[in-house]
CSV table of C-alpha atoms in Angstrom, one decimal:
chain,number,residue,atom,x,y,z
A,1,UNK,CA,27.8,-33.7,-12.0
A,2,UNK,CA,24.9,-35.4,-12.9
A,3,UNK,CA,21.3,-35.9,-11.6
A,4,UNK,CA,22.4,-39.5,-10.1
A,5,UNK,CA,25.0,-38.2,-8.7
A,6,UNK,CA,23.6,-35.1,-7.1
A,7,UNK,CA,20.8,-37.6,-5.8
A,8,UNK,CA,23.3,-39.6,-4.0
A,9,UNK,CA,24.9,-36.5,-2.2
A,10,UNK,CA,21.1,-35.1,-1.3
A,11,UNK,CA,19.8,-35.7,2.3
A,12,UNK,CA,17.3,-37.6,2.6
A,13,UNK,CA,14.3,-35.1,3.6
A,14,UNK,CA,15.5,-33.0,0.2
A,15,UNK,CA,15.2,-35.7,-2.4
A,16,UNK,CA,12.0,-35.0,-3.9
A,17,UNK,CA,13.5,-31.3,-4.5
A,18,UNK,CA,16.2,-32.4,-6.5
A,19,UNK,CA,14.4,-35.5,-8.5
A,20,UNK,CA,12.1,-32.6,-8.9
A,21,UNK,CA,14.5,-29.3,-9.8
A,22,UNK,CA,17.6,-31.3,-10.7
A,23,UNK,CA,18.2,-29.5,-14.1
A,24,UNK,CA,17.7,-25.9,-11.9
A,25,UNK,CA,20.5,-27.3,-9.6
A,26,UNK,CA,22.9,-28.7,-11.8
A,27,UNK,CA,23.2,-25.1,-13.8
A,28,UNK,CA,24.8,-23.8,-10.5
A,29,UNK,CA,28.6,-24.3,-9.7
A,30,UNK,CA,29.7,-27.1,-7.9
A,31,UNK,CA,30.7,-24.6,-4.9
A,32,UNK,CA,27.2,-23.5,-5.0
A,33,UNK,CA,25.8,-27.2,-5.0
A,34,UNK,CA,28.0,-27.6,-1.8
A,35,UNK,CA,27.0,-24.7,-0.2
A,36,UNK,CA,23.5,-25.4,-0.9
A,37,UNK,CA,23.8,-29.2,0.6
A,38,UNK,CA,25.1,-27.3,3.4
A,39,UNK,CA,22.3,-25.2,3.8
A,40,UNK,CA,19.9,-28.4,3.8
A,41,UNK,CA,22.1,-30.5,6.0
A,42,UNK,CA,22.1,-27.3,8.4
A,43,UNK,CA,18.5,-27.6,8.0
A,44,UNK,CA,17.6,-24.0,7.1
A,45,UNK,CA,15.3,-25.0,4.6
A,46,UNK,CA,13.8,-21.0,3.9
A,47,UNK,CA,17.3,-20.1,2.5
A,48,UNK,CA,18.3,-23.5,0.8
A,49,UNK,CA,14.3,-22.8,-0.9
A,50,UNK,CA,15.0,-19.1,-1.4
A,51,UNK,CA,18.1,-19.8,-3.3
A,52,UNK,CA,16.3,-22.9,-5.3
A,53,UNK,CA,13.6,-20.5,-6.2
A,54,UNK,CA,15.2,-17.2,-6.9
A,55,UNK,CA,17.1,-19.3,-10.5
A,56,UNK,CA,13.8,-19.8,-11.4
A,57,UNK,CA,11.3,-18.4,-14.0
A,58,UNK,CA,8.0,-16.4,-13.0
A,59,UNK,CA,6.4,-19.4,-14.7
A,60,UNK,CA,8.6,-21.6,-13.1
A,61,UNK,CA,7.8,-20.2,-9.8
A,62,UNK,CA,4.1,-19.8,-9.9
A,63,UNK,CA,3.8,-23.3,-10.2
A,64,UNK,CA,6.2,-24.1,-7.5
A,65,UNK,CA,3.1,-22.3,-5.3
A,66,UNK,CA,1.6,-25.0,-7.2
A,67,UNK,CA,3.4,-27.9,-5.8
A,68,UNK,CA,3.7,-26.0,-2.4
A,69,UNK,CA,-0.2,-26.1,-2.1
A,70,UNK,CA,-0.4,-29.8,-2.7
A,71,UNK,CA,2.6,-30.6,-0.2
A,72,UNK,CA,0.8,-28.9,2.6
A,73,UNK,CA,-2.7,-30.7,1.4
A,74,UNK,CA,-0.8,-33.6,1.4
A,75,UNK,CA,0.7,-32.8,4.8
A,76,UNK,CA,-2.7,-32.3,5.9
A,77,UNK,CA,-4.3,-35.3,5.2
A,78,UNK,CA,-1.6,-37.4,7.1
A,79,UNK,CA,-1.3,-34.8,10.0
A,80,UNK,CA,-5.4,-35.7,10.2
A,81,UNK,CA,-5.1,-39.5,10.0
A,82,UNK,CA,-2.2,-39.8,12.3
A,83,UNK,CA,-4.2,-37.3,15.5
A,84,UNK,CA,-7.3,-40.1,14.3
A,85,UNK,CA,-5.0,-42.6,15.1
A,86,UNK,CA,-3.6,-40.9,18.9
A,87,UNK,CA,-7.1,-40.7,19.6
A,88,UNK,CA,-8.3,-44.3,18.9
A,89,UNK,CA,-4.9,-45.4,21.0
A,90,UNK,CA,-5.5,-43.1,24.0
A,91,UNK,CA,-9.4,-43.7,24.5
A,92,UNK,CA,-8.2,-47.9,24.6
A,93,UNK,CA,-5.8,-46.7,27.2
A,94,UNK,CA,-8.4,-44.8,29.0
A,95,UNK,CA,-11.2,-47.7,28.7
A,96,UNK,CA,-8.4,-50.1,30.4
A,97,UNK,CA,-7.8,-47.9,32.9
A,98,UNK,CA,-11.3,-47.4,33.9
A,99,UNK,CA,-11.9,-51.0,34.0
A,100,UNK,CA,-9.0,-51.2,36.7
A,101,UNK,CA,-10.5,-48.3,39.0
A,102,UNK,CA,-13.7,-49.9,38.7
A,103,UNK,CA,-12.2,-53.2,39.5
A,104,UNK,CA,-10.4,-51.8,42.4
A,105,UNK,CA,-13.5,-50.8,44.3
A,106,UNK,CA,-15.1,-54.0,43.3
A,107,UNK,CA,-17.6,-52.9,40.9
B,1,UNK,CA,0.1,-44.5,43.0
B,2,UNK,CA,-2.6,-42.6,44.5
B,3,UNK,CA,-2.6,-40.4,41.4
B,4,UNK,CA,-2.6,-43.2,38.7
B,5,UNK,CA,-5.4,-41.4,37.1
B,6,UNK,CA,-3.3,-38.4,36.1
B,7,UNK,CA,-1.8,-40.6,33.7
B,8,UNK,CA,-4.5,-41.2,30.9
B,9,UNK,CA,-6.2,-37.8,31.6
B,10,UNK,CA,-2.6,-36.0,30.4
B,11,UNK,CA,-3.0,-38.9,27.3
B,12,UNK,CA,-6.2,-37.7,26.4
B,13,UNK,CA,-5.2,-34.1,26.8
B,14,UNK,CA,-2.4,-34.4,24.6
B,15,UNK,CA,-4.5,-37.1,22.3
B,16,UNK,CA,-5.5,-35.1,19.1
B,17,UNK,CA,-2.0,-32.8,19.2
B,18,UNK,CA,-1.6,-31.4,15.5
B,19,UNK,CA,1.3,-31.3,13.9
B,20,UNK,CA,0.8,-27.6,14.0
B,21,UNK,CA,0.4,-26.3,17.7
B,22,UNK,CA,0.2,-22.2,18.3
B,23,UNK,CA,-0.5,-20.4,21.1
B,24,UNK,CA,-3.7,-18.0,21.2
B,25,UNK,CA,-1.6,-14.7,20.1
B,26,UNK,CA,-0.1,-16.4,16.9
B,27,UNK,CA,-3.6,-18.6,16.1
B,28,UNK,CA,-5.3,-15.2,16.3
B,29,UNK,CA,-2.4,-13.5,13.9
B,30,UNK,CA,-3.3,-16.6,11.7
B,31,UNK,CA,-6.9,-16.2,11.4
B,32,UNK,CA,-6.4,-12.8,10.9
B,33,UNK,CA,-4.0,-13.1,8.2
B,34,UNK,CA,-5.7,-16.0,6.4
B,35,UNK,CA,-8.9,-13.6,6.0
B,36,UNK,CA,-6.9,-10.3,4.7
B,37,UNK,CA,-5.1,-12.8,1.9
B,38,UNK,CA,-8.6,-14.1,1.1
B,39,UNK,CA,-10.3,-10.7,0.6
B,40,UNK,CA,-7.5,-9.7,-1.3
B,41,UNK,CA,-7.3,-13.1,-3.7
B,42,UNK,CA,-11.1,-12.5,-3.9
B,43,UNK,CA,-10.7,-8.8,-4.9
B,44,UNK,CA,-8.1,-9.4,-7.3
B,45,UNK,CA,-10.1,-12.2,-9.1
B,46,UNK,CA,-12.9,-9.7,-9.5
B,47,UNK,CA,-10.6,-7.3,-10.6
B,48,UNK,CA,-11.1,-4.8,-7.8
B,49,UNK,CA,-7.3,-5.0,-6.6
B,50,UNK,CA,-5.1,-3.2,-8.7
B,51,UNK,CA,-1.5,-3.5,-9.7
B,52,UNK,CA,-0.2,-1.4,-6.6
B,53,UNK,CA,-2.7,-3.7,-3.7
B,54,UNK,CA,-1.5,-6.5,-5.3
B,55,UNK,CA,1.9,-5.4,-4.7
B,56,UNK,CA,1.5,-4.8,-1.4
B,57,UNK,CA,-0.2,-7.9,-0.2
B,58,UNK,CA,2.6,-9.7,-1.6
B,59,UNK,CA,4.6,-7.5,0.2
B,60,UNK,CA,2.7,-7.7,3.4
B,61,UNK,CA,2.0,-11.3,3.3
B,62,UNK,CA,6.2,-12.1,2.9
B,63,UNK,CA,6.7,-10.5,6.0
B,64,UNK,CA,3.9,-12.6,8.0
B,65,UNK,CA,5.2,-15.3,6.8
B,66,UNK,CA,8.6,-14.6,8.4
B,67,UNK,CA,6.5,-13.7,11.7
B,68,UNK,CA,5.5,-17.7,11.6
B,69,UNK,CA,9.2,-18.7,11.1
B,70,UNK,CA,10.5,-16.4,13.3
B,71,UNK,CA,8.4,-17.8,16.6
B,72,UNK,CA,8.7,-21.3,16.0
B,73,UNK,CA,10.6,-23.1,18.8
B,74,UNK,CA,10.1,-25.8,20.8
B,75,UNK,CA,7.0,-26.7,22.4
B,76,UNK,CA,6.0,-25.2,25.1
B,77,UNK,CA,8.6,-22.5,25.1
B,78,UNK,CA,7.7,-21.1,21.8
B,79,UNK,CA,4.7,-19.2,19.8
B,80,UNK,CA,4.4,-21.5,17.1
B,81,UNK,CA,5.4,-25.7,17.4
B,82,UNK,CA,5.5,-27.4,14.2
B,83,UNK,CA,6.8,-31.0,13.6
B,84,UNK,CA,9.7,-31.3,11.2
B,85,UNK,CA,7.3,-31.8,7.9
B,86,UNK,CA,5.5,-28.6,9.0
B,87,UNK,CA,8.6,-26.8,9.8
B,88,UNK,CA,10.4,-27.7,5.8
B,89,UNK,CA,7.1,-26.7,4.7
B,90,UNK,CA,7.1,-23.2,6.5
B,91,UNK,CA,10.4,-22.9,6.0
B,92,UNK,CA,9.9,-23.2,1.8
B,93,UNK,CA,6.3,-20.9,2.1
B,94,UNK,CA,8.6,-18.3,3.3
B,95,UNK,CA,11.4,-18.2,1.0
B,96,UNK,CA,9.1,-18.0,-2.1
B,97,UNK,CA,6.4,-15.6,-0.5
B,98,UNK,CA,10.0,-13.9,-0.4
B,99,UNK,CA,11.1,-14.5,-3.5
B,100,UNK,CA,7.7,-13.6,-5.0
B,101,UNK,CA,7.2,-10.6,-3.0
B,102,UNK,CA,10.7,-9.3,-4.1
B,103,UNK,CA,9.8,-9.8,-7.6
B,104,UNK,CA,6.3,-8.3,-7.2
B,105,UNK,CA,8.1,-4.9,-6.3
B,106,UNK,CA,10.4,-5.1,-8.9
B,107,UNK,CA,8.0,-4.9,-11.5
B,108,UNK,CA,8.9,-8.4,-12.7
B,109,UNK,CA,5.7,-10.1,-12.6
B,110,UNK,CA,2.8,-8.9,-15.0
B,111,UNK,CA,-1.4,-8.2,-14.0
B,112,UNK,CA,-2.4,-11.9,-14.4
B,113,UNK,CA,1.2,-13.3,-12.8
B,114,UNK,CA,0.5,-11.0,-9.8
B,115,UNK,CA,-3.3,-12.2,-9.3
B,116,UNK,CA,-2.2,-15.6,-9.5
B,117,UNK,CA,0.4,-15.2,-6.8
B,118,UNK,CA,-2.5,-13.9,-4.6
B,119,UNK,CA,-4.7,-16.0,-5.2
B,120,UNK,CA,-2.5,-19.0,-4.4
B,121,UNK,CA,-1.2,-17.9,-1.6
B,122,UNK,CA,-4.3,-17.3,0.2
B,123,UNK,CA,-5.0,-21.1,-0.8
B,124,UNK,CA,-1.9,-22.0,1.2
B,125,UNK,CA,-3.1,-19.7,4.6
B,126,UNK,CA,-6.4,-21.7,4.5
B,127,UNK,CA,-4.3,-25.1,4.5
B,128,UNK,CA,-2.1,-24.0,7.3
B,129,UNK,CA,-5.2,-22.9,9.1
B,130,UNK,CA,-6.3,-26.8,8.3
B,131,UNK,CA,-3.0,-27.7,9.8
B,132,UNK,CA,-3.5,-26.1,13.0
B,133,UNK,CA,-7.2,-27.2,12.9
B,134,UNK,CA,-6.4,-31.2,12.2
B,135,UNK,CA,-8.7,-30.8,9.4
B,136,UNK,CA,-7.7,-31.9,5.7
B,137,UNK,CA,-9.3,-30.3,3.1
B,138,UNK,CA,-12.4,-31.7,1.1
């Protein structure tokens, strides 16, 4: 198998992994490829992870802490621009609103 | 509609949501375990954790990881609500806390390897904290 190919049977949420761990993946059998796709697909992510990580190095796997930490920074920033973005939407809503009670008591 | 009002207070209530949402037990269980890894990365930087603590906060930290996974559900019938980047996310801090963890006790990972590991991972409880906080970091 190779990476293209494994890319085409990855869902889409697990991509990154394999763009990123391909070689680690494609030293497994092909039974363990499928069964791994089926862990993704089945979305339990801490054992399709635990298997991806237990193949790997100590080196290897301190800097996959590494890439953890920036993925949940990353997270982070967009988790704060999107509740930014609820509160700008709900505070229109509530300004409308307010301009209809007041207009229904004639104010 | 008499009660038209309810309808932009609930909006505003639920304006703000994070994509991570405990309830007071497991936010508590997260401050609490977010300081004890930071003491510990602290301690191990200044070289007053030794092989054995560092070892066992690995240890410890593995398994509070799992207590995370284990309440998340959906809200507002569980502990701990995440959104589906926040649950892959979980989901992969656990297996490798695991996975480093297992290896810590096995006497795989050397002095430096081991204050690494500790030292990271109380970077990660501080952004999950962050998570739950709507805050991004600096």
């Amino acid at each position: 198998m190779t990476l293209e190919e494994l890319l085409a049977q990855m869902p889409e949420p697990v991509k990154p992994w394999a763009e990123k761990y391909g070689p680690t993946i494609l030293a497994w059998t092909a039974q363990e490829v499928m069964e791994w796709i089926a862990l993704v697909a089945a979305g339990d992510i801490a054992n399709a992870y635990g298997h991806l990580v237990s193949g790997m190095s100590n080196d290897e796997l301190l800097a996959v802490w590494g890439d953890l930490e920036a993925d949940w920074s990353t997270a982070n920033t967009e988790n704060t621009r999107k509740i930014a973005v609820q509160k700008e939407a709900v505070l229109a809503i509530v300004k409308v609103a307010l301009g209809i009670a007041l207009a229904s008591v004639g104010l | 509609m008499r009660h038209w009002w309810v309808v932009p207070l609930v909006l505003l209530l639920a304006s703000g949501c994070s994509g991570v949402v405990l309830n007071g037990e497991f936010s508590a269980r997260l401050d609490s375990y977010s300081a004890a890894a930071n003491v510990d990365a602290a301690s191990a930087l200044a070289g007053r954790l030794d092989t054995e603590g560092k070892v066992a906060s690995l240890a410890r930290q593995a398994g509070q990881w799992r207590e995370f996974d284990g309440a998340a559900g959906v809200w507002p019938f569980a502990h701990v609500c995440l959104n589906a980047e926040y649950t892959a996310l979980l989901g992969r801090t656990v297996a490798i806390s695991a996975e480093t963890a297992q290896r810590a006790m096995t006497g795989e990972f050397d002095g430096n390897s081991l204050t690494t590991a500790v030292v990271v991972q109380a970077a990660v409880w501080r952004l999950f904290q962050d998570a739950r906080d709507g805050r991004a970091e600096q």
